[in-house]
């Protein structure tokens, strides 16, 4: 289906390019070299640029980026500043994976116009799909810059399309000194982010430098075009989506053994100098090994499974080296390269406010951090990770990293401390696991990492010490990353027929938020849902609960119990829909006390978020919120638990803002204009759809928000933070109340304090000292009780030993107590273990039937164990139990069978001896 699309690119044929079929991969390519038979794309052909640069001059990242942007600015493209690497404007992905991701879905769908047209950008991107290949292939990176030029065409206006795009690409390469005969365009369909289209991969010297995507397809269940297993249909808009790899262009210009040597040589030098035993990696012989390794790795799409093993065997044969000799060079080299790459990735992640955690985008940050820490340890890198981030900053002066450098340092130190604790705890966990099952599966490795943060390499080392061999999958980290790359989009259930049938509901709650009643016409009734032409009822959304109230008609009144939005239609769920008829005019009345509290809590949420940024730093990001009638909550990302002093400071600031009675302003803005003016912090509360977005501003806090708000901060009333909790690593929750709801919580807390003071017969002011005194007295009394229990246990032991029954040389103690606590039974059992040749069966037969059995070392040496005896005993009395060889506990439900159980234990002992 796409062949016609490629043949439409007349520029190629007009400029002497010939379409050929590659005999190796069976794909078409275009070339001006009449002798060329292969497409030139590895593995069809190896790299030819290593050691032989393809451009007439060397470039670094900065000069190459400037060259590209300048080229397209001179050709009518407007330069766009790069978007963040954390895709705040998207709810389906966490990280920016390509330059086109900046414009999906709103611009690419045509819903929103592009910020410029045509435009040029150099967009930092992060992809963790091939995390395990970084450092090994010589070409894989976690973070890279996609230089791109885009043109957004529609049926009414075409900027430029295929021919011009190919011409630009060829001209740019020519300007760098590449001859036409050296340029190959390979046909390769592209798909991603719900769009697809024909694509030309641009190759020079065997290296893919650019992709020219002609995006003109969109996913559709009934589509007639299939690409990579997905169905697509033609879309009205057609978009030039190009991607020129900045790092690859720099690599091609220098011809170094790896891309890493070309783009961050200074960082690599620091790692070599500050690591133990990496001096060997500076020799010419090593350069040759690495260069050959990159060429061979370039022949493989990935290094999974046997491919990595085969590469090393082939490499050792080609270089005439033993595998062990080769690995002594390659293994530390790969880790050094990966550490250099990962630290650059962390610089971009942390600078964009990404906080490491165990979920969402934070999971990906922690994954990269912990890999970096582990690799630094394995090569003996002596400096803190922050020093590598600083070194990268020097080569990336076009970006503003300095502002958050202190924050990055704090986050990395915090993560290093957490990692250290994780390892010390995890080693014991692995040892226990190996005692149980003698081996560790891939699922075990995933569970140990996902739930306990334990890297598989550490697990492998612990297992090796016990003689157990573990195989770590080559794609272990890549698979983990792939499971966490996509965002958790909340899909709205839409009824297309309903949306088509009714016009958008006019939203009076925006126009007149303080109005309590309104008149509207009934447009439809669907089950218990009523559709009106206009409404004051706010539907649930943005964490704010829906309004409730009544709808009054000629027939009577019915309560509105829920309100929801479907597309642009608002559905009012009522108790009795028979009270209204289609076409009649009804009167609606909202519960304004409920509405007012929602308004207070929503405005308070914005104020608290603003205050947390002032106290904690501008890296704070909203991770969730809920605004209810009686209270509200705000979840924020932060690298450590909030202190009591920080919470108090936040509370002081929010109430200062309330007292200042600042005007709460809101307006509808063009999405692109709002993003340009305020940035992507607009989307703290989520990403609203549409060309126009509602922007709410309180002092210097500006957010895209569809909720109802007070007109002035003074209307919020006092804000009381009720509690602050760490709900997961990297996320803190602030629960609070505002206005009359806050007053109720304060009054309730006063009642609790007064009641407590009354019970203790002291004034409220003296409660802390009194409680502290009582607590200290309780601790002293507890110690005295423990001493008395131990003394009593010793006395009981003496008496019990006197009454012991002899079985061979074993002294059997059996004693039933009326209602003894389990812990007391255990204490006596522990004391009896200190006596020679003793088995003790201790039974408490009161509210519940409890059993403790203890045996000492001499008895254990004869093959008699407490955990075996407890099973014999408890199986007779209708229960179960377990424990260790020297002490076990259990219980049962049949006290009448206790004597029978003791007899069976005695029989077992007699059999064993």
mmCIF file with all atom_site columns, C-alpha atoms in Angstrom, residues 670-757:
data_model
loop_
_atom_site.group_PDB
_atom_site.id
_atom_site.type_symbol
_atom_site.label_atom_id
_atom_site.label_alt_id
_atom_site.label_comp_id
_atom_site.label_asym_id
_atom_site.label_entity_id
_atom_site.label_seq_id
_atom_site.pdbx_PDB_ins_code
_atom_site.Cartn_x
_atom_site.Cartn_y
_atom_site.Cartn_z
_atom_site.occupancy
_atom_site.B_iso_or_equiv
_atom_site.pdbx_formal_charge
_atom_site.auth_seq_id
_atom_site.auth_comp_id
_atom_site.auth_asym_id
_atom_site.auth_atom_id
_atom_site.pdbx_PDB_model_num
ATOM 1  C CA . UNK A 1 670 ? -5.355  29.463 23.357 1.00 0.00 ? 670 UNK A CA 1
ATOM 2  C CA . UNK A 1 671 ? -3.447  26.340 24.449 1.00 0.00 ? 671 UNK A CA 1
ATOM 3  C CA . UNK A 1 672 ? -0.252  27.193 22.570 1.00 0.00 ? 672 UNK A CA 1
ATOM 4  C CA . UNK A 1 673 ? -0.254  30.805 23.789 1.00 0.00 ? 673 UNK A CA 1
ATOM 5  C CA . UNK A 1 674 ? -0.797  29.642 27.385 1.00 0.00 ? 674 UNK A CA 1
ATOM 6  C CA . UNK A 1 675 ? 2.085   27.158 27.120 1.00 0.00 ? 675 UNK A CA 1
ATOM 7  C CA . UNK A 1 676 ? 4.367   29.819 25.676 1.00 0.00 ? 676 UNK A CA 1
ATOM 8  C CA . UNK A 1 677 ? 3.486   32.303 28.407 1.00 0.00 ? 677 UNK A CA 1
ATOM 9  C CA . UNK A 1 678 ? 3.367   30.052 31.474 1.00 0.00 ? 678 UNK A CA 1
ATOM 10 C CA . UNK A 1 679 ? 5.217   26.856 30.520 1.00 0.00 ? 679 UNK A CA 1
ATOM 11 C CA . UNK A 1 680 ? 4.181   23.295 31.264 1.00 0.00 ? 680 UNK A CA 1
ATOM 12 C CA . UNK A 1 681 ? 3.723   23.852 34.999 1.00 0.00 ? 681 UNK A CA 1
ATOM 13 C CA . UNK A 1 682 ? 0.227   24.751 33.772 1.00 0.00 ? 682 UNK A CA 1
ATOM 14 C CA . UNK A 1 683 ? -0.556  21.046 33.833 1.00 0.00 ? 683 UNK A CA 1
ATOM 15 C CA . UNK A 1 684 ? -0.054  20.408 37.565 1.00 0.00 ? 684 UNK A CA 1
ATOM 16 C CA . UNK A 1 685 ? -3.580  19.069 37.870 1.00 0.00 ? 685 UNK A CA 1
ATOM 17 C CA . UNK A 1 686 ? -3.620  17.127 34.584 1.00 0.00 ? 686 UNK A CA 1
ATOM 18 C CA . UNK A 1 687 ? -3.893  17.823 30.877 1.00 0.00 ? 687 UNK A CA 1
ATOM 19 C CA . UNK A 1 688 ? -7.256  19.245 29.752 1.00 0.00 ? 688 UNK A CA 1
ATOM 20 C CA . UNK A 1 689 ? -8.312  18.624 26.138 1.00 0.00 ? 689 UNK A CA 1
ATOM 21 C CA . UNK A 1 690 ? -9.144  21.257 23.539 1.00 0.00 ? 690 UNK A CA 1
ATOM 22 C CA . UNK A 1 691 ? -7.729  24.221 21.694 1.00 0.00 ? 691 UNK A CA 1
ATOM 23 C CA . UNK A 1 692 ? -8.889  26.590 24.441 1.00 0.00 ? 692 UNK A CA 1
ATOM 24 C CA . UNK A 1 693 ? -7.962  25.887 28.065 1.00 0.00 ? 693 UNK A CA 1
ATOM 25 C CA . UNK A 1 694 ? -9.165  27.582 31.234 1.00 0.00 ? 694 UNK A CA 1
ATOM 26 C CA . UNK A 1 695 ? -6.288  29.189 33.116 1.00 0.00 ? 695 UNK A CA 1
ATOM 27 C CA . UNK A 1 696 ? -6.618  30.031 36.836 1.00 0.00 ? 696 UNK A CA 1
ATOM 28 C CA . UNK A 1 697 ? -4.159  32.424 38.470 1.00 0.00 ? 697 UNK A CA 1
ATOM 29 C CA . UNK A 1 698 ? -3.694  33.025 42.207 1.00 0.00 ? 698 UNK A CA 1
ATOM 30 C CA . UNK A 1 699 ? -0.818  35.385 42.893 1.00 0.00 ? 699 UNK A CA 1
ATOM 31 C CA . UNK A 1 700 ? 2.127   33.847 40.964 1.00 0.00 ? 700 UNK A CA 1
ATOM 32 C CA . UNK A 1 701 ? 0.561   30.373 40.756 1.00 0.00 ? 701 UNK A CA 1
ATOM 33 C CA . UNK A 1 702 ? -0.933  29.674 37.310 1.00 0.00 ? 702 UNK A CA 1
ATOM 34 C CA . UNK A 1 703 ? -2.621  26.398 36.359 1.00 0.00 ? 703 UNK A CA 1
ATOM 35 C CA . UNK A 1 704 ? -4.893  25.004 33.682 1.00 0.00 ? 704 UNK A CA 1
ATOM 36 C CA . UNK A 1 705 ? -7.963  24.142 35.722 1.00 0.00 ? 705 UNK A CA 1
ATOM 37 C CA . UNK A 1 706 ? -11.605 23.376 35.062 1.00 0.00 ? 706 UNK A CA 1
ATOM 38 C CA . UNK A 1 707 ? -12.768 23.525 38.694 1.00 0.00 ? 707 UNK A CA 1
ATOM 39 C CA . UNK A 1 708 ? -14.914 26.067 40.541 1.00 0.00 ? 708 UNK A CA 1
ATOM 40 C CA . UNK A 1 709 ? -13.070 28.646 42.645 1.00 0.00 ? 709 UNK A CA 1
ATOM 41 C CA . UNK A 1 710 ? -13.618 31.459 45.108 1.00 0.00 ? 710 UNK A CA 1
ATOM 42 C CA . UNK A 1 711 ? -13.320 34.983 43.701 1.00 0.00 ? 711 UNK A CA 1
ATOM 43 C CA . UNK A 1 712 ? -10.826 36.075 46.376 1.00 0.00 ? 712 UNK A CA 1
ATOM 44 C CA . UNK A 1 713 ? -8.507  34.072 48.606 1.00 0.00 ? 713 UNK A CA 1
ATOM 45 C CA . UNK A 1 714 ? -10.137 35.639 51.676 1.00 0.00 ? 714 UNK A CA 1
ATOM 46 C CA . UNK A 1 715 ? -13.324 33.676 50.890 1.00 0.00 ? 715 UNK A CA 1
ATOM 47 C CA . UNK A 1 716 ? -11.428 30.421 51.448 1.00 0.00 ? 716 UNK A CA 1
ATOM 48 C CA . UNK A 1 717 ? -11.287 31.042 55.183 1.00 0.00 ? 717 UNK A CA 1
ATOM 49 C CA . UNK A 1 718 ? -8.715  29.556 57.510 1.00 0.00 ? 718 UNK A CA 1
ATOM 50 C CA . UNK A 1 719 ? -6.802  26.563 56.076 1.00 0.00 ? 719 UNK A CA 1
ATOM 51 C CA . UNK A 1 720 ? -5.805  23.856 58.526 1.00 0.00 ? 720 UNK A CA 1
ATOM 52 C CA . UNK A 1 721 ? -3.393  21.071 57.515 1.00 0.00 ? 721 UNK A CA 1
ATOM 53 C CA . UNK A 1 722 ? -4.787  18.047 59.345 1.00 0.00 ? 722 UNK A CA 1
ATOM 54 C CA . UNK A 1 723 ? -1.960  15.612 58.622 1.00 0.00 ? 723 UNK A CA 1
ATOM 55 C CA . UNK A 1 724 ? 1.076   15.023 56.414 1.00 0.00 ? 724 UNK A CA 1
ATOM 56 C CA . UNK A 1 725 ? 1.996   11.473 55.440 1.00 0.00 ? 725 UNK A CA 1
ATOM 57 C CA . UNK A 1 726 ? 4.508   9.755  53.168 1.00 0.00 ? 726 UNK A CA 1
ATOM 58 C CA . UNK A 1 727 ? 2.082   7.643  51.117 1.00 0.00 ? 727 UNK A CA 1
ATOM 59 C CA . UNK A 1 728 ? 4.836   6.130  48.965 1.00 0.00 ? 728 UNK A CA 1
ATOM 60 C CA . UNK A 1 729 ? 8.509   6.734  48.415 1.00 0.00 ? 729 UNK A CA 1
ATOM 61 C CA . UNK A 1 730 ? 8.774   10.058 46.568 1.00 0.00 ? 730 UNK A CA 1
ATOM 62 C CA . UNK A 1 731 ? 5.181   11.188 47.279 1.00 0.00 ? 731 UNK A CA 1
ATOM 63 C CA . UNK A 1 732 ? 3.821   13.076 50.315 1.00 0.00 ? 732 UNK A CA 1
ATOM 64 C CA . UNK A 1 733 ? 0.144   13.667 51.069 1.00 0.00 ? 733 UNK A CA 1
ATOM 65 C CA . UNK A 1 734 ? -1.196  16.788 52.746 1.00 0.00 ? 734 UNK A CA 1
ATOM 66 C CA . UNK A 1 735 ? -4.708  16.402 54.107 1.00 0.00 ? 735 UNK A CA 1
ATOM 67 C CA . UNK A 1 736 ? -6.418  19.678 54.968 1.00 0.00 ? 736 UNK A CA 1
ATOM 68 C CA . UNK A 1 737 ? -9.685  21.514 55.485 1.00 0.00 ? 737 UNK A CA 1
ATOM 69 C CA . UNK A 1 738 ? -10.710 25.090 54.704 1.00 0.00 ? 738 UNK A CA 1
ATOM 70 C CA . UNK A 1 739 ? -13.321 27.534 55.936 1.00 0.00 ? 739 UNK A CA 1
ATOM 71 C CA . UNK A 1 740 ? -16.179 26.087 57.989 1.00 0.00 ? 740 UNK A CA 1
ATOM 72 C CA . UNK A 1 741 ? -14.855 22.563 57.361 1.00 0.00 ? 741 UNK A CA 1
ATOM 73 C CA . UNK A 1 742 ? -11.543 23.586 58.965 1.00 0.00 ? 742 UNK A CA 1
ATOM 74 C CA . UNK A 1 743 ? -13.414 25.077 61.916 1.00 0.00 ? 743 UNK A CA 1
ATOM 75 C CA . UNK A 1 744 ? -15.223 21.772 62.494 1.00 0.00 ? 744 UNK A CA 1
ATOM 76 C CA . UNK A 1 745 ? -11.951 19.843 62.491 1.00 0.00 ? 745 UNK A CA 1
ATOM 77 C CA . UNK A 1 746 ? -10.389 22.336 64.903 1.00 0.00 ? 746 UNK A CA 1
ATOM 78 C CA . UNK A 1 747 ? -13.419 22.081 67.210 1.00 0.00 ? 747 UNK A CA 1
ATOM 79 C CA . UNK A 1 748 ? -13.285 18.283 67.098 1.00 0.00 ? 748 UNK A CA 1
ATOM 80 C CA . UNK A 1 749 ? -9.580  18.310 67.961 1.00 0.00 ? 749 UNK A CA 1
ATOM 81 C CA . UNK A 1 750 ? -10.317 20.697 70.879 1.00 0.00 ? 750 UNK A CA 1
ATOM 82 C CA . UNK A 1 751 ? -12.988 18.306 72.161 1.00 0.00 ? 751 UNK A CA 1
ATOM 83 C CA . UNK A 1 752 ? -10.502 15.414 72.072 1.00 0.00 ? 752 UNK A CA 1
ATOM 84 C CA . UNK A 1 753 ? -7.913  17.464 73.971 1.00 0.00 ? 753 UNK A CA 1
ATOM 85 C CA . UNK A 1 754 ? -10.452 18.615 76.570 1.00 0.00 ? 754 UNK A CA 1
ATOM 86 C CA . UNK A 1 755 ? -11.767 15.067 77.099 1.00 0.00 ? 755 UNK A CA 1
ATOM 87 C CA . UNK A 1 756 ? -8.207  13.744 77.461 1.00 0.00 ? 756 UNK A CA 1
ATOM 88 C CA . UNK A 1 757 ? -7.387  16.497 79.973 1.00 0.00 ? 757 UNK A CA 1
#
